[in-house]
């Protein structure tokens, strides 16, 4: 009896510490949010928020608007997604049977390997190889530019899309294949007229997750996009992302108004990536409900 | 006829996109290997210093990457000690203890944490230091322990997810067996389920280690410096491989420094690729074992 109660108490105690670990992992995001909000608080004085959200960054003139950086982030990330998504679908189709079956495994292995290549290694090699190549291709422009950063980011996010879409298509499995074969569809028709529409939700989820990765990346845009804090007018222009902005302002250690802008940049990044996660959750739960 | 043409175009597109991606990876790895391969050697690690004296820290290293390599190892070690226990415990709770409702809520918190960009994690560490300075620890400064802590939070959700997935993927018969032979829940978790899922859990931990080793944005804001020598303590500044590559990419002065950059990038790639290969192999053998 005594042993049994002691054992029960021990079980409860162990369960409690596991719960604590789970709570810590789940609530860490709230702590981070609280810190960023706390440090952005001076923003909620009259005048300050308009200053941050103005469209100009000219520290000398006392203007600390971060909207150009938000535009830079969105532009670079969406261009990267626009390049990576069709390529990723092509690779998935290749693996699913448009290419020779013997090559499917090596190609998938290569894509898996790509996930292990550090971002900084991609950026380093691109500084040496891609920047001079693009500069000579566009007659001196476009070296450190939106285009360069987007090209490298597209390679970075491609594995995310390929692996998610491939998993979704493989999950649809032999039943779809049999049906399509029975209907006399070619492999191309099966993939692009059946698999793509049927798995549209997974495609959207893969695109959202890849976009989040591209928005959150720092090193590629810091090293390759040129970092000039201006409104981009062409993809051959230099631009600064929110992530690179945080790194740059902290590197030069400037004073309070510039500091303020990095906390709001961090807050914006956090809110954007969190809403992307929320969107993924929503899509997946809607899919779950429909299946039931 | 028109349909036939569309089929052809899609087929060609699939081959071309696979070709582009494979070519990009081959160029990256090939160029890195050819330029960095020549630089590999004792000179890359220790510069002009005597290797034995450098390893033990009796002689400072100039122009070698040994301090950066040691710094990265120290970072990864401390970060794993912090992240792995909490991550595994939280995954175990979510999979084996939590009610369905709690699973959804806490799981969403973990997903949110996973979506946070690494620069925001670095910014969090930075604000934490400002906060500590203003309140209880006036002497606090960015340091190895801060960087490792932030890296730990960065990789925590991945480890938690991997643990959850490994345990949730185990057959229910294992849980019934545990209960059937009179094990308590804790005994069943530690003696049956965790051993059965160990390869999957380990794979997730190794991926987390790789992520901590390659991340640059977090340490950029939390205490990495270009020259500090070997890491001397938890509250000291430190060097790290990814940061070394970043510095060399943005401001290499001559050919020798560029070669050092290539050597450094190759070393980091070999490190993350080796970790990734281990994780991949473990995950495969885990899935094969429990796929029936």
XYZ file of C-alpha atoms in Angstrom:
584
model
C 0.000 0.000 0.000
C 2.735 2.378 1.047
C 4.886 1.331 -1.915
C 1.965 1.793 -4.249
C 1.264 5.351 -3.117
C 4.925 6.194 -3.335
C 5.037 4.839 -6.866
C 1.927 6.781 -7.792
C 3.423 9.965 -6.396
C 6.615 9.365 -8.344
C 4.604 8.838 -11.527
C 2.766 12.110 -10.980
C 5.998 13.940 -10.310
C 7.600 12.597 -13.499
C 4.525 13.443 -15.526
C 4.640 16.932 -14.062
C 8.209 17.514 -15.190
C 7.421 16.265 -18.683
C 4.466 18.651 -18.773
C 6.789 21.442 -17.708
C 9.112 20.705 -20.644
C 6.161 20.660 -23.043
C 4.818 23.933 -21.627
C 8.271 25.505 -21.935
C 8.551 24.493 -25.600
C 5.059 25.705 -26.384
C 5.197 28.972 -24.429
C 8.715 30.054 -25.437
C 7.139 31.796 -28.389
C 4.991 33.884 -26.016
C 8.083 34.921 -24.061
C 9.854 35.979 -27.253
C 6.782 37.905 -28.364
C 6.554 39.609 -24.967
C 10.184 40.729 -25.109
C 9.850 42.143 -28.619
C 6.619 43.946 -27.743
C 8.165 45.338 -24.553
C 11.139 46.730 -26.441
C 8.915 48.135 -29.176
C 6.748 49.931 -26.604
C 8.369 53.358 -27.104
C 6.870 53.051 -30.586
C 3.389 53.603 -29.246
C 4.012 57.224 -28.464
C 2.288 59.709 -30.713
C 4.440 60.391 -33.744
C 6.842 57.502 -33.269
C 4.767 54.886 -35.029
C 4.234 57.150 -38.014
C 8.007 57.648 -38.141
C 8.747 53.932 -38.184
C 6.050 53.258 -40.743
C 7.110 56.103 -42.983
C 8.665 55.139 -46.266
C 12.123 56.619 -45.792
C 15.274 55.437 -44.048
C 17.685 58.329 -43.610
C 19.292 58.154 -40.171
C 21.183 61.397 -40.773
C 17.943 63.248 -41.392
C 16.288 61.517 -38.458
C 14.021 59.360 -40.597
C 13.751 55.717 -39.594
C 11.018 54.229 -41.767
C 11.253 50.469 -42.238
C 8.668 50.076 -45.001
C 11.365 49.883 -47.716
C 12.821 46.885 -45.871
C 9.416 45.240 -45.599
C 9.006 45.731 -49.347
C 12.486 44.285 -49.909
C 11.688 41.213 -47.795
C 8.378 40.562 -49.525
C 9.770 41.118 -53.001
C 12.826 38.885 -52.561
C 10.861 36.106 -50.863
C 8.025 36.052 -53.380
C 10.393 36.162 -56.340
C 12.305 33.238 -54.810
C 9.048 31.314 -54.414
C 8.016 32.152 -57.990
C 11.300 30.681 -59.244
C 11.421 27.684 -56.907
C 7.819 26.471 -57.104
C 7.659 25.503 -60.815
C 11.139 23.995 -60.602
C 10.099 21.967 -57.555
C 6.966 20.681 -59.308
C 9.149 19.702 -62.259
C 11.500 17.775 -59.980
C 8.552 16.065 -58.254
C 7.082 15.054 -61.611
C 10.482 13.742 -62.670
C 10.718 11.629 -59.543
C 7.089 10.470 -59.842
C 7.680 8.862 -63.198
C 8.358 11.411 -65.935
C 12.049 10.659 -65.585
C 13.594 7.198 -65.763
C 12.708 5.229 -62.606
C 16.377 4.422 -62.033
C 17.106 8.137 -61.573
C 14.263 8.802 -59.124
C 16.167 7.693 -56.034
C 19.426 9.526 -56.800
C 17.508 12.738 -57.540
C 15.573 12.461 -54.278
C 18.832 11.765 -52.437
C 20.349 14.895 -53.982
C 17.354 16.960 -52.821
C 17.699 15.501 -49.324
C 21.396 16.371 -49.402
C 20.525 19.959 -50.335
C 18.737 20.411 -47.018
C 22.037 19.799 -45.236
C 23.991 22.511 -47.091
C 24.441 25.472 -44.700
C 22.899 28.772 -45.791
C 26.191 30.549 -45.269
C 27.926 28.121 -47.657
C 25.353 28.860 -50.371
C 25.867 32.573 -49.788
C 29.655 32.381 -49.776
C 29.914 30.477 -53.049
C 27.314 32.769 -54.635
C 29.306 35.861 -53.701
C 32.281 34.424 -55.560
C 30.519 32.751 -58.515
C 27.046 34.146 -59.109
C 27.584 37.844 -58.419
C 30.303 38.339 -61.074
C 28.340 36.175 -63.527
C 25.157 38.236 -63.168
C 27.114 41.471 -63.253
C 28.612 40.592 -66.607
C 25.259 39.296 -67.877
C 23.515 42.592 -67.122
C 26.355 44.890 -68.147
C 27.502 45.946 -64.691
C 24.120 46.005 -62.978
C 22.512 43.265 -60.954
C 25.591 42.000 -59.072
C 24.392 42.475 -55.516
C 20.690 42.654 -56.246
C 17.200 41.372 -55.565
C 17.603 38.936 -58.449
C 20.812 37.432 -57.030
C 19.331 36.972 -53.569
C 16.109 35.496 -54.982
C 17.962 33.003 -57.188
C 20.000 31.701 -54.255
C 16.975 31.671 -51.935
C 15.017 29.691 -54.513
C 17.669 26.951 -54.373
C 17.502 27.125 -50.595
C 13.732 26.645 -50.341
C 13.352 24.160 -53.192
C 13.960 21.034 -51.059
C 11.190 22.096 -48.665
C 8.682 22.176 -51.523
C 9.940 19.040 -53.266
C 9.947 16.890 -50.130
C 6.469 18.015 -48.988
C 4.872 17.628 -52.415
C 6.605 14.324 -53.014
C 5.333 12.991 -49.674
C 1.813 14.129 -50.529
C 1.874 12.540 -54.006
C 3.361 9.313 -52.731
C 0.650 9.234 -50.068
C -2.050 9.359 -52.732
C -0.464 6.134 -53.835
C -1.343 3.311 -56.131
C -5.113 3.841 -56.172
C -4.769 7.045 -58.192
C -2.216 5.413 -60.452
C -4.486 2.445 -61.138
C -7.476 4.650 -61.837
C -5.505 6.831 -64.211
C -4.037 3.837 -65.990
C -7.525 2.367 -66.343
C -8.739 5.652 -67.843
C -5.908 5.519 -70.338
C -4.164 8.695 -69.131
C -0.488 9.198 -69.844
C 1.923 9.769 -66.934
C 2.069 13.461 -67.778
C -1.707 13.728 -67.751
C -1.896 11.752 -64.540
C 0.534 14.080 -62.796
C -0.619 17.441 -64.055
C -4.349 16.776 -64.480
C -4.986 14.460 -61.536
C -2.252 14.613 -58.895
C -1.810 18.394 -58.967
C -5.532 19.240 -58.570
C -6.131 16.489 -56.002
C -3.184 17.601 -53.878
C -3.837 21.332 -54.244
C -4.007 21.849 -50.477
C -0.598 20.287 -49.964
C 0.805 22.442 -52.744
C -0.481 25.567 -51.006
C 0.919 24.392 -47.663
C 4.320 23.681 -49.251
C 4.333 27.124 -50.867
C 3.449 28.868 -47.592
C 6.130 27.024 -45.626
C 8.721 27.789 -48.304
C 7.706 31.449 -48.298
C 8.161 31.536 -44.539
C 11.644 30.082 -44.902
C 12.543 32.642 -47.539
C 11.211 35.553 -45.460
C 13.082 34.377 -42.376
C 16.450 33.903 -44.009
C 19.154 36.406 -43.115
C 22.500 35.438 -44.540
C 21.544 35.156 -48.215
C 20.016 38.609 -48.427
C 22.618 40.152 -46.112
C 25.462 38.969 -48.339
C 23.818 39.130 -51.754
C 21.033 41.714 -51.942
C 23.277 44.761 -51.547
C 21.475 46.126 -48.472
C 20.670 49.631 -49.683
C 17.641 50.881 -47.718
C 15.586 52.189 -50.625
C 12.363 51.362 -52.412
C 13.276 48.807 -55.045
C 12.223 49.802 -58.563
C 13.657 46.865 -60.511
C 14.830 43.364 -59.667
C 18.347 44.424 -60.670
C 18.282 47.002 -57.862
C 19.895 46.510 -54.531
C 17.494 46.091 -51.596
C 17.551 45.458 -47.867
C 15.379 42.892 -46.110
C 14.024 43.186 -42.568
C 16.295 40.350 -41.447
C 19.406 41.955 -42.930
C 18.311 45.299 -41.485
C 18.381 43.888 -37.952
C 21.850 42.420 -38.490
C 23.210 45.626 -40.050
C 21.876 48.085 -37.486
C 23.204 45.999 -34.609
C 26.573 45.604 -36.324
C 27.185 49.362 -36.451
C 25.863 49.868 -32.913
C 23.998 53.069 -33.558
C 21.733 54.844 -31.093
C 18.154 54.688 -29.936
C 15.847 55.559 -32.876
C 17.673 53.086 -35.122
C 17.539 50.521 -32.307
C 13.814 51.022 -32.069
C 13.447 50.150 -35.721
C 15.091 46.724 -35.269
C 12.677 45.699 -32.530
C 9.735 46.606 -34.703
C 11.382 44.786 -37.629
C 11.711 41.699 -35.440
C 8.122 42.035 -34.311
C 6.877 42.308 -37.895
C 8.904 39.240 -38.927
C 7.568 37.267 -35.983
C 3.960 38.225 -36.702
C 4.268 37.457 -40.419
C 5.832 34.015 -39.926
C 3.354 33.220 -37.140
C 0.416 34.058 -39.379
C 1.852 31.841 -42.111
C 1.991 28.986 -39.575
C -1.568 29.791 -38.563
C -2.635 29.671 -42.215
C -1.024 26.239 -42.620
C -2.825 24.986 -39.492
C -6.123 26.329 -40.764
C -5.745 24.728 -44.185
C -4.772 21.394 -42.670
C -7.629 21.345 -40.177
C -10.089 22.308 -42.920
C -8.751 19.371 -44.945
C -9.154 17.075 -41.940
C -12.761 18.157 -41.449
C -13.630 17.575 -45.070
C -12.126 14.098 -45.028
C -14.388 13.196 -42.129
C -2.596 17.179 -81.233
C -2.548 20.217 -79.003
C -2.782 18.006 -75.965
C 0.142 15.965 -77.205
C 2.155 19.183 -77.488
C 1.292 20.227 -73.926
C 2.350 16.802 -72.705
C 5.682 17.152 -74.446
C 6.237 20.617 -72.988
C 5.515 19.445 -69.456
C 7.777 16.449 -69.899
C 10.566 18.685 -71.156
C 9.949 21.136 -68.314
C 10.297 18.372 -65.781
C 13.627 17.223 -67.252
C 14.911 20.782 -67.514
C 14.044 21.733 -63.941
C 15.624 18.575 -62.563
C 18.684 19.294 -64.698
C 18.929 22.886 -63.449
C 18.757 21.857 -59.819
C 21.241 19.011 -60.135
C 23.601 21.291 -62.056
C 23.330 23.969 -59.354
C 24.197 21.480 -56.618
C 27.025 19.944 -58.638
C 28.547 23.336 -59.451
C 28.312 24.392 -55.811
C 29.854 21.242 -54.380
C 32.363 20.790 -57.207
C 33.627 24.351 -57.035
C 33.827 24.242 -53.259
C 35.696 20.928 -53.334
C 38.161 22.051 -55.995
C 38.923 25.415 -54.387
C 38.633 24.318 -50.776
C 40.161 20.861 -51.186
C 43.581 22.383 -51.858
C 43.332 24.509 -48.750
C 42.462 21.617 -46.430
C 45.325 20.694 -44.168
C 47.072 21.602 -40.967
C 47.830 25.084 -42.277
C 44.133 25.831 -42.717
C 43.471 24.795 -39.140
C 46.406 26.292 -37.334
C 48.001 28.900 -39.595
C 51.634 29.343 -38.627
C 51.196 28.092 -35.069
C 52.521 24.752 -33.873
C 49.507 22.356 -33.943
C 50.059 20.819 -30.508
C 50.600 24.149 -28.805
C 47.566 25.572 -30.629
C 45.245 22.715 -29.621
C 46.088 23.142 -25.974
C 45.756 26.903 -26.303
C 49.317 27.728 -25.335
C 49.964 29.473 -28.623
C 47.433 31.815 -30.272
C 46.368 30.957 -33.830
C 46.434 33.602 -36.543
C 45.168 32.870 -40.026
C 43.805 29.460 -39.043
C 40.288 28.248 -38.351
C 41.008 26.115 -35.281
C 39.574 28.654 -32.781
C 36.428 28.960 -34.911
C 36.076 25.189 -35.141
C 36.550 24.845 -31.378
C 34.023 27.647 -30.825
C 31.427 25.923 -32.994
C 31.991 22.629 -31.163
C 31.573 24.340 -27.789
C 28.402 26.091 -28.982
C 26.901 22.874 -30.300
C 27.795 20.961 -27.155
C 26.215 23.484 -24.782
C 23.179 23.971 -27.023
C 22.557 20.205 -27.210
C 22.852 19.826 -23.445
C 20.108 22.438 -23.107
C 17.859 21.500 -26.029
C 17.888 17.695 -26.134
C 16.519 16.940 -22.629
C 13.761 19.532 -22.887
C 12.941 18.696 -26.505
C 12.726 14.948 -25.931
C 10.726 15.382 -22.711
C 8.256 17.679 -24.423
C 7.877 15.255 -27.351
C 7.278 12.381 -24.924
C 4.629 14.359 -23.057
C 2.842 15.388 -26.241
C 2.797 11.848 -27.591
C 2.185 9.734 -24.475
C 0.551 11.890 -21.804
C -1.292 14.834 -23.323
C -5.015 14.734 -23.994
C -6.057 15.251 -27.591
C -7.007 18.852 -26.877
C -3.700 19.620 -25.171
C -1.868 17.912 -28.020
C -3.394 20.368 -30.477
C -2.792 23.474 -28.361
C 0.758 22.693 -27.237
C 1.623 21.257 -30.641
C 0.610 24.531 -32.220
C 2.863 26.406 -29.795
C 5.771 24.177 -30.815
C 4.978 24.770 -34.505
C 4.960 28.520 -33.905
C 8.344 28.306 -32.222
C 9.645 26.335 -35.192
C 8.543 29.092 -37.553
C 10.503 31.860 -35.837
C 13.303 33.176 -38.073
C 16.747 32.681 -36.570
C 17.554 36.402 -36.642
C 14.502 37.006 -34.434
C 15.837 34.368 -32.059
C 19.131 36.264 -31.996
C 17.267 39.500 -31.381
C 15.481 37.831 -28.493
C 18.839 36.955 -26.942
C 19.992 40.501 -27.461
C 16.908 41.986 -25.764
C 17.303 39.455 -22.951
C 20.763 40.861 -22.241
C 19.514 44.470 -22.278
C 16.721 43.423 -19.939
C 19.105 41.648 -17.549
C 21.418 44.643 -17.516
C 18.602 46.987 -16.590
C 17.298 44.704 -13.850
C 19.336 42.162 -11.927
C 22.642 41.677 -13.739
C 24.315 44.969 -14.685
C 27.406 43.105 -15.878
C 25.601 40.785 -18.292
C 26.920 40.690 -21.829
C 26.482 38.672 -24.997
C 28.449 35.460 -24.608
C 28.806 31.796 -25.404
C 26.089 30.691 -22.979
C 23.615 33.230 -24.386
C 24.311 32.178 -27.979
C 24.062 28.495 -27.064
C 20.807 29.136 -25.188
C 19.263 30.896 -28.177
C 20.449 28.131 -30.514
C 18.896 25.631 -28.117
C 15.511 27.382 -28.356
C 15.943 27.476 -32.130
C 16.424 23.704 -32.459
C 14.088 22.718 -29.601
C 10.883 22.460 -31.675
C 12.566 20.207 -34.245
C 13.717 17.786 -31.559
C 10.304 17.845 -29.898
C 8.539 17.143 -33.217
C 10.933 14.330 -34.123
C 10.411 12.686 -30.727
C 6.644 13.055 -31.028
C 6.596 11.617 -34.542
C 8.849 8.690 -33.613
C 6.720 7.715 -30.618
C 3.368 8.359 -32.282
C 4.469 6.191 -35.204
C 5.025 3.141 -32.993
C 2.362 0.431 -33.132
C -0.247 0.499 -30.360
C 0.517 -3.117 -29.588
C 3.698 -1.922 -27.837
C 1.674 0.307 -25.503
C -0.780 -2.504 -24.807
C 2.062 -4.913 -24.103
C 3.548 -2.507 -21.586
C 0.250 -2.101 -19.801
C -0.444 -5.830 -20.102
C 2.677 -6.901 -18.230
C 1.887 -4.449 -15.445
C 4.311 -1.630 -16.223
C 3.422 1.840 -15.021
C 3.154 4.493 -17.675
C 6.617 5.851 -16.930
C 8.131 2.376 -17.041
C 6.404 1.648 -20.300
C 7.718 4.927 -21.751
C 11.313 4.511 -20.612
C 11.702 0.730 -21.000
C 9.583 0.061 -24.097
C 8.601 3.088 -26.137
C 11.743 5.244 -25.994
C 14.055 2.303 -26.796
C 11.776 1.338 -29.675
C 11.728 4.889 -31.003
C 15.346 5.677 -30.170
C 16.633 5.772 -33.738
C 14.010 8.261 -34.838
C 14.569 10.416 -31.743
C 18.336 10.314 -32.213
C 17.925 11.276 -35.844
C 15.928 14.352 -34.814
C 18.565 15.311 -32.238
C 21.377 15.025 -34.809
C 19.453 17.208 -37.265
C 19.071 19.748 -34.471
C 22.817 19.649 -33.826
C 23.488 20.246 -37.511
C 21.112 23.191 -37.534
C 22.824 24.675 -34.469
C 26.240 24.230 -36.092
C 25.344 26.007 -39.324
C 23.224 28.872 -38.055
C 24.819 32.276 -38.448
C 22.107 34.815 -37.726
C 21.596 33.839 -34.078
C 25.251 34.053 -33.078
C 25.676 37.247 -35.084
C 23.602 39.066 -32.456
C 24.613 37.096 -29.390
C 28.341 37.411 -28.962
C 30.350 35.980 -31.831
C 33.517 37.942 -32.678
C 36.129 37.692 -35.408
C 39.094 37.120 -33.108
C 38.873 35.789 -29.579
C 41.069 32.706 -29.659
C 39.792 29.465 -28.172
C 36.526 29.692 -26.210
C 37.613 30.407 -22.650
C 34.378 30.199 -20.734
C 30.601 30.303 -20.852
C 30.452 34.051 -20.280
C 33.159 34.928 -22.818
C 32.938 35.943 -26.461
C 33.740 33.235 -28.976
C 34.548 32.494 -32.607
C 32.509 30.200 -34.852
C 32.874 28.649 -38.303
C 29.774 30.151 -39.972
C 30.685 33.615 -38.752
C 34.249 33.182 -40.023
C 32.832 32.348 -43.468
C 30.562 35.379 -43.297
C 33.461 37.686 -42.441
C 35.630 36.257 -45.204
C 32.783 36.495 -47.713
C 32.109 40.138 -47.001
C 35.657 41.412 -46.587
C 38.373 39.144 -47.952
C 41.398 41.214 -48.816
C 43.548 38.814 -50.817
C 43.680 35.422 -52.448
C 44.981 33.698 -49.304
C 41.984 34.846 -47.270
C 39.641 33.772 -50.029
C 41.242 30.325 -50.019
C 40.782 30.200 -46.270
C 37.115 31.028 -46.837
C 36.744 28.126 -49.250
C 38.518 25.781 -46.860
C 36.315 26.954 -44.015
C 33.119 26.546 -46.068
C 34.199 23.056 -47.105
C 34.895 22.058 -43.490
C 31.463 23.307 -42.405
C 29.767 21.531 -45.304
C 31.570 18.265 -44.500
C 30.502 18.622 -40.865
C 26.809 19.242 -41.595
C 26.736 16.661 -44.412
C 28.205 14.002 -42.098
C 25.668 14.824 -39.380
C 22.884 14.779 -41.947
C 24.002 11.415 -43.347
C 23.911 9.909 -39.832
C 20.448 11.321 -39.178
C 19.162 10.150 -42.554
C 20.472 6.629 -42.069
C 19.039 6.375 -38.534
C 15.634 7.614 -39.686
C 15.602 5.137 -42.589
C 16.437 2.183 -40.397
C 13.830 3.323 -37.860
C 11.138 3.526 -40.524
C 12.102 0.211 -42.051
C 11.929 -1.491 -38.663
C 8.420 -0.253 -37.845
C 6.925 0.009 -41.302
C 5.005 -3.254 -40.965
